[in-house]
Coordinates of C-alpha atoms in Angstrom, one line a residue:
M1 CA 0.0 0.0 0.0
A2 CA 2.9 2.4 0.7
K3 CA 4.1 2.1 -2.9
L4 CA 0.7 3.5 -4.0
H5 CA 0.5 6.4 -1.5
Y6 CA 4.1 7.6 -2.2
P7 CA 3.7 8.7 -5.8
L8 CA 0.2 10.2 -5.0
C9 CA 1.7 12.3 -2.3
L10 CA 4.4 13.5 -4.6
L11 CA 1.8 14.4 -7.2
F12 CA -0.1 16.4 -4.5
L13 CA 3.0 18.3 -3.5
L14 CA 4.0 19.0 -7.2
L15 CA 0.6 20.3 -8.1
S16 CA 0.4 22.4 -5.0
F17 CA 3.7 24.2 -5.3
S18 CA 4.4 24.3 -9.0
P19 CA 3.6 27.9 -10.2
S20 CA 2.9 26.7 -13.8
L21 CA 0.2 24.2 -12.5
Q22 CA -1.3 26.2 -9.7
Q23 CA -4.3 27.3 -11.9
Q24 CA -5.2 23.7 -12.7
T25 CA -7.6 21.7 -10.6
F26 CA -6.8 18.1 -9.5
L27 CA -8.4 15.3 -7.6
H28 CA -7.3 14.8 -4.0
P29 CA -4.9 11.9 -3.8
S30 CA -7.0 10.0 -1.2
D31 CA -10.0 10.2 -3.4
L32 CA -8.0 9.0 -6.4
L33 CA -6.8 6.1 -4.4
S34 CA -10.3 5.2 -3.3
L35 CA -11.5 5.2 -6.9
H36 CA -8.6 2.8 -7.7
D37 CA -9.8 0.5 -5.0
L38 CA -13.4 0.7 -6.2
R39 CA -12.3 -0.3 -9.7
T40 CA -10.4 -3.3 -8.3
S41 CA -13.2 -4.4 -6.0
L42 CA -16.1 -4.0 -8.5
Q43 CA -16.5 -5.3 -12.0
G44 CA -19.1 -5.0 -14.6
L45 CA -21.3 -8.0 -15.2
P46 CA -21.1 -9.4 -18.8
G47 CA -22.4 -6.8 -21.1
S48 CA -21.8 -3.9 -18.8
K49 CA -19.8 -1.0 -20.1
F50 CA -19.9 1.2 -17.0
F51 CA -16.2 1.1 -16.2
S52 CA -15.1 1.7 -19.9
S53 CA -14.4 5.3 -19.1
W54 CA -12.4 4.7 -15.9
D55 CA -8.9 5.0 -17.5
F56 CA -6.5 6.0 -14.7
S57 CA -3.6 6.3 -17.2
N58 CA -5.3 8.9 -19.4
G59 CA -8.0 11.3 -18.3
D60 CA -9.3 13.3 -15.4
P61 CA -11.6 11.2 -13.2
C62 CA -13.7 14.3 -12.5
T63 CA -14.5 15.0 -16.1
T64 CA -14.2 11.6 -17.8
F65 CA -15.2 8.9 -15.3
T66 CA -18.9 7.8 -15.6
G67 CA -20.7 8.2 -12.3
V68 CA -18.1 10.6 -10.7
V69 CA -18.9 14.2 -9.9
C70 CA -16.4 16.4 -8.2
S71 CA -16.6 19.7 -6.3
R72 CA -14.2 22.2 -4.7
D73 CA -13.6 22.1 -1.0
D74 CA -16.4 24.3 0.3
E75 CA -14.3 25.2 3.3
N76 CA -11.5 26.4 1.0
P77 CA -13.2 27.5 -2.3
S78 CA -10.0 29.0 -3.6
S79 CA -8.2 25.6 -3.4
Q80 CA -7.3 23.8 -6.7
V81 CA -8.0 20.5 -5.0
L82 CA -11.3 18.7 -6.0
R83 CA -13.1 16.1 -4.0
V84 CA -15.6 13.5 -5.2
S85 CA -19.0 14.7 -4.0
V86 CA -21.4 12.4 -6.0
L87 CA -20.7 8.7 -6.8
T88 CA -23.2 6.6 -8.8
L89 CA -22.1 3.1 -9.5
G90 CA -23.9 1.6 -12.4
T91 CA -26.3 3.2 -14.9
G92 CA -29.7 2.1 -13.6
L93 CA -30.9 1.5 -17.1
T94 CA -33.2 -1.4 -17.6
D95 CA -30.9 -3.0 -20.2
S96 CA -27.8 -2.6 -18.0
P97 CA -26.6 -5.8 -16.3
G98 CA -25.1 -3.9 -13.4
L99 CA -22.0 -4.6 -11.3
T100 CA -20.6 -7.4 -9.2
G101 CA -17.9 -7.6 -6.5
T102 CA -17.8 -6.0 -3.1
L103 CA -17.8 -2.6 -1.6
P104 CA -14.2 -1.8 -0.3
E105 CA -13.7 -0.3 3.2
S106 CA -11.6 2.4 1.5
I107 CA -14.8 4.0 0.2
C108 CA -14.7 5.7 3.5
N109 CA -11.8 7.9 2.2
L110 CA -14.3 9.7 0.0
T111 CA -15.1 12.0 2.9
Y112 CA -16.8 14.7 0.8
L113 CA -19.5 12.4 -0.6
S114 CA -23.0 13.7 -0.4
V115 CA -24.6 11.2 -2.7
L116 CA -23.7 7.5 -2.9
V117 CA -25.8 5.3 -5.2
L118 CA -25.3 1.7 -6.2
Y119 CA -27.6 0.7 -9.0
P120 CA -29.1 -2.8 -9.3
G121 CA -26.6 -5.6 -9.9
Q122 CA -25.0 -8.5 -8.0
V123 CA -22.7 -6.8 -5.5
T124 CA -22.2 -9.1 -2.5
G125 CA -20.7 -8.8 1.0
S126 CA -21.7 -6.5 3.8
I127 CA -22.1 -2.7 3.9
P128 CA -18.8 -1.3 5.2
S129 CA -19.4 -1.0 9.0
S130 CA -17.6 2.4 9.2
L131 CA -19.6 4.0 6.4
G132 CA -21.5 6.3 8.7
S133 CA -18.6 7.4 10.8
C134 CA -16.5 8.6 7.9
L135 CA -18.9 9.8 5.2
R136 CA -20.3 12.6 7.4
R137 CA -21.7 14.7 4.5
L138 CA -24.0 12.0 3.0
R139 CA -27.5 13.2 2.2
L140 CA -28.5 10.2 0.0
L141 CA -27.4 6.6 0.4
S142 CA -29.0 4.1 -1.9
L143 CA -27.6 0.6 -2.2
T144 CA -30.7 -1.2 -3.7
N145 CA -31.3 -4.4 -5.6
N146 CA -28.1 -6.2 -5.0
L147 CA -27.0 -9.2 -2.9
L148 CA -25.7 -7.4 0.1
T149 CA -25.8 -9.3 3.4
G150 CA -25.2 -8.7 7.1
P151 CA -26.7 -6.0 9.3
V152 CA -27.7 -2.4 8.7
P153 CA -24.6 -0.7 10.2
D154 CA -25.3 1.2 13.4
S155 CA -22.9 3.9 12.3
L156 CA -25.5 5.1 9.6
A157 CA -27.6 6.5 12.5
G158 CA -25.0 9.2 13.2
L159 CA -25.0 10.9 9.8
P160 CA -26.2 14.5 10.6
D161 CA -27.4 15.4 7.0
L162 CA -28.7 12.0 5.8
H163 CA -32.1 12.5 4.3
T164 CA -32.7 9.3 2.4
L165 CA -31.5 5.8 3.2
D166 CA -32.5 3.1 0.7
L167 CA -31.1 -0.4 1.3
S168 CA -34.1 -2.3 -0.2
N169 CA -34.0 -5.5 -2.2
N170 CA -30.9 -7.1 -0.7
R171 CA -30.4 -9.9 1.9
L172 CA -29.8 -7.9 5.0
S173 CA -30.6 -9.3 8.4
G174 CA -30.8 -8.4 12.1
P175 CA -32.7 -5.6 13.8
I176 CA -33.3 -2.1 12.6
P177 CA -30.8 0.2 14.5
P178 CA -33.0 2.1 17.1
S179 CA -30.7 5.1 16.7
L180 CA -32.0 5.7 13.2
F181 CA -35.1 7.3 14.8
L182 CA -33.2 9.3 17.5
P183 CA -32.1 12.9 17.5
S184 CA -28.7 11.7 16.2
S185 CA -30.4 11.4 12.8
P186 CA -32.3 14.7 12.7
N187 CA -32.7 14.9 9.0
L188 CA -33.6 11.3 8.1
K189 CA -37.0 11.6 6.3
V190 CA -37.0 8.5 4.0
L191 CA -36.1 5.0 5.2
I192 CA -36.6 2.1 2.8
L193 CA -35.5 -1.3 4.0
S194 CA -38.1 -3.4 2.0
N195 CA -37.6 -6.8 0.5
N196 CA -34.6 -8.0 2.5
G197 CA -36.5 -10.8 4.2
G198 CA -34.2 -11.2 7.1
L199 CA -34.7 -7.9 9.1
T200 CA -36.1 -8.9 12.4
G201 CA -37.2 -7.4 15.8
E202 CA -39.7 -4.7 16.6
I203 CA -40.0 -1.3 15.0
P204 CA -37.9 0.9 17.4
A205 CA -39.9 3.0 19.8
G206 CA -38.2 6.1 18.7
F207 CA -40.2 5.9 15.4
S208 CA -43.2 7.4 17.2
T209 CA -41.4 10.7 18.0
S210 CA -39.3 10.9 14.8
Q211 CA -39.7 13.3 11.9
I212 CA -39.9 10.5 9.4
L213 CA -42.0 11.0 6.2
H214 CA -41.6 7.7 4.4
L215 CA -41.0 4.2 6.0
D216 CA -41.1 1.0 3.9
L217 CA -40.3 -2.3 5.7
T218 CA -42.3 -4.5 3.3
H219 CA -41.4 -8.2 3.1
N220 CA -39.2 -8.7 6.2
S221 CA -39.6 -10.6 9.5
I222 CA -40.5 -7.6 11.7
Y223 CA -42.8 -8.5 14.6
G224 CA -44.7 -6.9 17.5
E225 CA -47.3 -4.3 17.7
L226 CA -47.3 -1.2 15.4
P227 CA -46.2 1.7 17.6
M228 CA -47.8 5.1 17.5
L229 CA -47.4 6.7 14.1
P230 CA -45.5 10.0 14.0
A231 CA -47.5 13.1 13.0
T232 CA -45.2 13.8 10.1
L233 CA -45.8 10.4 8.3
R234 CA -46.9 10.4 4.7
Y235 CA -46.1 6.8 3.6
L236 CA -46.0 3.6 5.6
S237 CA -45.7 0.0 4.4
V238 CA -45.1 -2.9 6.8
A239 CA -46.7 -5.5 4.5
Q240 CA -45.6 -9.1 4.6
N241 CA -44.1 -9.2 8.0
N242 CA -45.1 -10.8 11.4
M243 CA -46.8 -7.8 12.9
C244 CA -49.5 -8.6 15.6
G245 CA -51.6 -7.0 18.2
T246 CA -54.1 -4.2 17.4
L247 CA -54.0 -0.8 15.8
E248 CA -55.2 1.0 18.9
T249 CA -51.7 2.3 19.9
A250 CA -50.7 3.2 16.3
F251 CA -53.6 5.6 15.9
S252 CA -53.7 6.8 19.5
G253 CA -51.7 10.0 19.0
T254 CA -52.5 13.3 17.4
T255 CA -53.8 13.4 13.9
I256 CA -51.6 12.4 11.0
P257 CA -52.7 15.0 8.5
D258 CA -50.4 14.1 5.6
L259 CA -50.5 10.3 5.6
E260 CA -51.4 9.3 2.0
F261 CA -50.4 5.6 1.8
L262 CA -50.9 2.8 4.4
D263 CA -50.1 -0.8 3.7
L264 CA -50.3 -3.3 6.6
S265 CA -51.4 -6.3 4.5
M266 CA -50.3 -9.9 5.1
N267 CA -49.6 -9.7 8.8
A268 CA -51.4 -11.0 11.9
I269 CA -52.9 -7.8 13.2
S270 CA -56.2 -8.3 15.0
G271 CA -59.0 -6.4 16.7
Q272 CA -61.3 -3.7 15.2
I273 CA -60.0 -1.3 12.6
P274 CA -60.0 2.1 14.4
L275 CA -62.5 4.7 13.3
H276 CA -59.6 7.2 12.9
V277 CA -58.2 5.3 9.9
F278 CA -61.2 6.3 7.7
S279 CA -61.1 10.0 8.7
L280 CA -57.5 10.8 7.9
P281 CA -57.9 13.7 5.4
S282 CA -55.0 12.8 3.0
L283 CA -55.2 9.0 3.1
T284 CA -56.0 7.7 -0.4
S285 CA -54.6 4.1 -0.3
I286 CA -55.5 1.7 2.4
F287 CA -54.3 -1.9 2.4
L288 CA -55.3 -3.9 5.5
D289 CA -56.0 -7.2 3.7
R290 CA -54.9 -10.7 4.9
N291 CA -54.9 -10.0 8.6
N292 CA -57.1 -11.0 11.5
F293 CA -59.3 -7.9 11.9
T294 CA -62.8 -8.5 13.3
G295 CA -65.8 -6.5 14.4
T296 CA -67.6 -3.9 12.4
I297 CA -66.2 -0.9 10.6
T298 CA -67.5 2.7 10.8
V299 CA -66.8 5.5 8.3
P300 CA -67.3 8.9 9.9
A301 CA -69.7 11.3 8.2
S302 CA -67.9 14.2 6.5
K303 CA -69.0 17.4 4.8
T304 CA -66.2 16.7 2.3
P305 CA -66.0 12.9 1.6
I306 CA -62.6 11.5 1.2
S307 CA -61.9 10.1 -2.3
W308 CA -59.9 7.0 -1.7
T309 CA -58.0 5.5 -4.7
V310 CA -58.2 2.0 -3.2
I311 CA -59.4 0.3 0.0
D312 CA -58.5 -3.3 0.5
L313 CA -60.0 -5.0 3.6
S314 CA -60.2 -8.5 2.1
H315 CA -59.4 -11.8 3.8
N316 CA -60.2 -10.8 7.4
G317 CA -63.1 -11.5 9.7
I318 CA -64.9 -8.2 9.5
S319 CA -68.6 -8.4 10.1
G320 CA -71.7 -6.2 10.0
Q321 CA -73.1 -4.0 7.3
I322 CA -71.0 -2.4 4.5
P323 CA -70.7 1.3 5.4
A324 CA -72.2 3.6 2.8
G325 CA -69.3 6.0 3.3
L326 CA -67.0 3.7 1.4
A327 CA -68.9 4.6 -1.8
S328 CA -66.2 7.2 -2.7
A329 CA -63.5 4.6 -3.1
G330 CA -62.2 4.0 -6.7
A331 CA -61.5 0.4 -5.9
L332 CA -63.1 -1.5 -2.9
Y333 CA -62.0 -5.0 -1.9
L334 CA -64.2 -6.5 0.8
N335 CA -64.0 -10.2 -0.3
S336 CA -63.6 -13.1 2.2
N337 CA -65.1 -11.4 5.2
R338 CA -68.4 -11.8 7.1
F339 CA -70.3 -8.8 5.8
I340 CA -74.1 -9.1 5.9
G341 CA -77.2 -7.3 4.6
S342 CA -77.7 -5.3 1.4
V343 CA -75.0 -3.5 -0.5
P344 CA -75.7 0.2 0.3
D345 CA -77.4 2.2 -2.5
R346 CA -74.6 4.8 -2.5
V347 CA -72.1 2.0 -3.3
V348 CA -74.3 0.6 -6.0
Q349 CA -74.7 4.1 -7.5
S350 CA -71.0 4.6 -7.4
I351 CA -70.5 1.4 -9.3
Y352 CA -73.0 2.1 -12.0
S353 CA -71.7 5.6 -12.5
G354 CA -68.2 4.2 -13.0
Q355 CA -66.7 6.2 -10.1
M356 CA -66.0 2.9 -8.4
A357 CA -64.2 0.8 -11.0
T358 CA -63.7 -2.3 -8.9
F359 CA -66.0 -3.8 -6.2
Y360 CA -65.1 -7.3 -5.0
A361 CA -67.3 -8.6 -2.2
Q362 CA -67.3 -12.3 -3.0
H363 CA -67.2 -14.8 -0.1
N364 CA -69.4 -12.9 2.4
F365 CA -73.0 -13.2 3.6
L366 CA -74.6 -10.3 1.6
T367 CA -78.3 -10.7 0.9
E368 CA -78.9 -8.1 -1.9
F369 CA -77.3 -6.0 -4.6
P370 CA -79.9 -3.5 -5.8
T371 CA -79.6 -3.5 -9.5
Q372 CA -80.1 -0.3 -11.6
P373 CA -82.0 0.1 -15.0
D374 CA -78.8 1.4 -16.6
P375 CA -76.3 -1.2 -17.9
L376 CA -73.1 -1.7 -15.9
P377 CA -70.2 0.2 -17.5
D378 CA -67.8 -2.1 -19.4
S379 CA -64.9 -0.7 -17.3
V380 CA -66.3 -1.9 -14.0
A381 CA -65.1 -5.1 -12.3
L382 CA -67.9 -6.5 -10.1
C383 CA -67.8 -9.8 -8.1
L384 CA -70.5 -10.9 -5.7
S385 CA -70.2 -14.7 -5.9
Y386 CA -70.7 -17.0 -2.9
N387 CA -73.0 -14.7 -1.0
C388 CA -76.6 -15.2 0.3
M389 CA -78.4 -14.0 -2.8
V390 CA -79.1 -14.8 -6.4
L391 CA -76.1 -13.5 -8.3
P392 CA -76.7 -10.3 -10.2
L393 CA -75.2 -9.9 -13.6
A394 CA -74.0 -13.5 -13.4
G395 CA -70.8 -12.5 -11.6
A396 CA -69.0 -12.4 -14.9
N397 CA -66.3 -10.0 -13.8
C398 CA -65.0 -12.1 -10.9
P399 CA -61.2 -12.7 -10.8
M400 CA -59.9 -16.1 -11.8
N401 CA -59.2 -16.9 -8.1
G402 CA -62.6 -15.6 -7.0
G403 CA -64.0 -19.0 -6.2
P404 CA -67.2 -20.7 -7.6
L405 CA -69.7 -18.5 -9.4
Q406 CA -72.6 -19.6 -7.2
S407 CA -74.5 -18.6 -4.1
R408 CA -73.5 -19.7 -0.7
P409 CA -75.4 -22.7 0.7
Q410 CA -78.6 -21.8 2.5
E411 CA -77.7 -23.4 5.8
Q412 CA -74.6 -21.2 6.1
C413 CA -76.8 -18.1 5.4
I414 CA -79.3 -19.1 8.1
S415 CA -76.5 -19.7 10.6
I416 CA -74.9 -16.3 10.1
A417 CA -78.2 -14.5 10.1
S418 CA -79.0 -15.9 13.6
T419 CA -75.7 -14.4 14.9
G420 CA -75.9 -11.0 13.1
G421 CA -72.7 -11.8 11.2
D422 CA -70.5 -12.1 14.4

């Protein structure tokens, strides 16, 4: 290693003190060495041309290397020394095969980096454990769609300017570092750890008091009860995990005025869906399907009805009447529950007007769907099979996995009627 540092140091001294070269900018020796190490540790997959411009024998890395952006030292703007400030490894194009290899520890020498992106490929190994202690200027760290293993480094929690951390679609394991939600990460707004499979433990308690805007933990092994949601939240997905308990704590705090997307599907959450869920003013997409919810649901009356894009409550144990307030949903999935009674007129009108493009309510105990004189729009998908009524419109728009296009056996309907759907 000493043989590599020696000529780089001489170059640094030569460029710094030679009057004829003082007006020329040049890359800091430690950054140049780090780029050398990166080129040794990473290779393009067959068909990749990403590194074709990385010629250390001819060319300035700051102007000729693909994915490298340099800036002057903001603490010494008159300096001729440039530092690597943005590094994007790979092209991100759909026809690009990406990179392979490992991330070297020497990437920590690129101390002026504010953006580090690794595009989809087959890079293996762990995320360098010291990344967060040396790259103190990072604002965006994205290492998605590769084969990275090991834990999420605790050191990432100490980055004062980090806004977005995306480590999704890898093979990471272990708990979520609790310190990611503490004041040591004051600017972290977007945290995406989805599709790793092996992340375990509970969602850290600090999440409730954080300033996070976007949290995606989809398809992992996170368990426990969902903690109180922070008031700043706009997007939350904890789908395909092992979450349990109820939602009472999650929605026990102050209002969440900007929450737009909520996906808690494919867990084991139980109890009644809180009234508060259907009164959030910005919430347009609700996915609570494939859980253990029970009881009835209530949609609060509002002077200005919320227009939901999609509500999916399918595959639960929800009972009682379908609330008429759900009529403003663009797509409504209530299939595989224990709903009883007639489909509300407002919902039927919404379907016939085309405002509600999808209404799936198969596998319930509904007794009536009031038909209209006008024909059903061709764009509407309607499925009411396996209920306690004669099927309207022959159930022709049921999905392939919607079950038999027939009514539910009478004895089952009599039994559920005697219990009121509970």
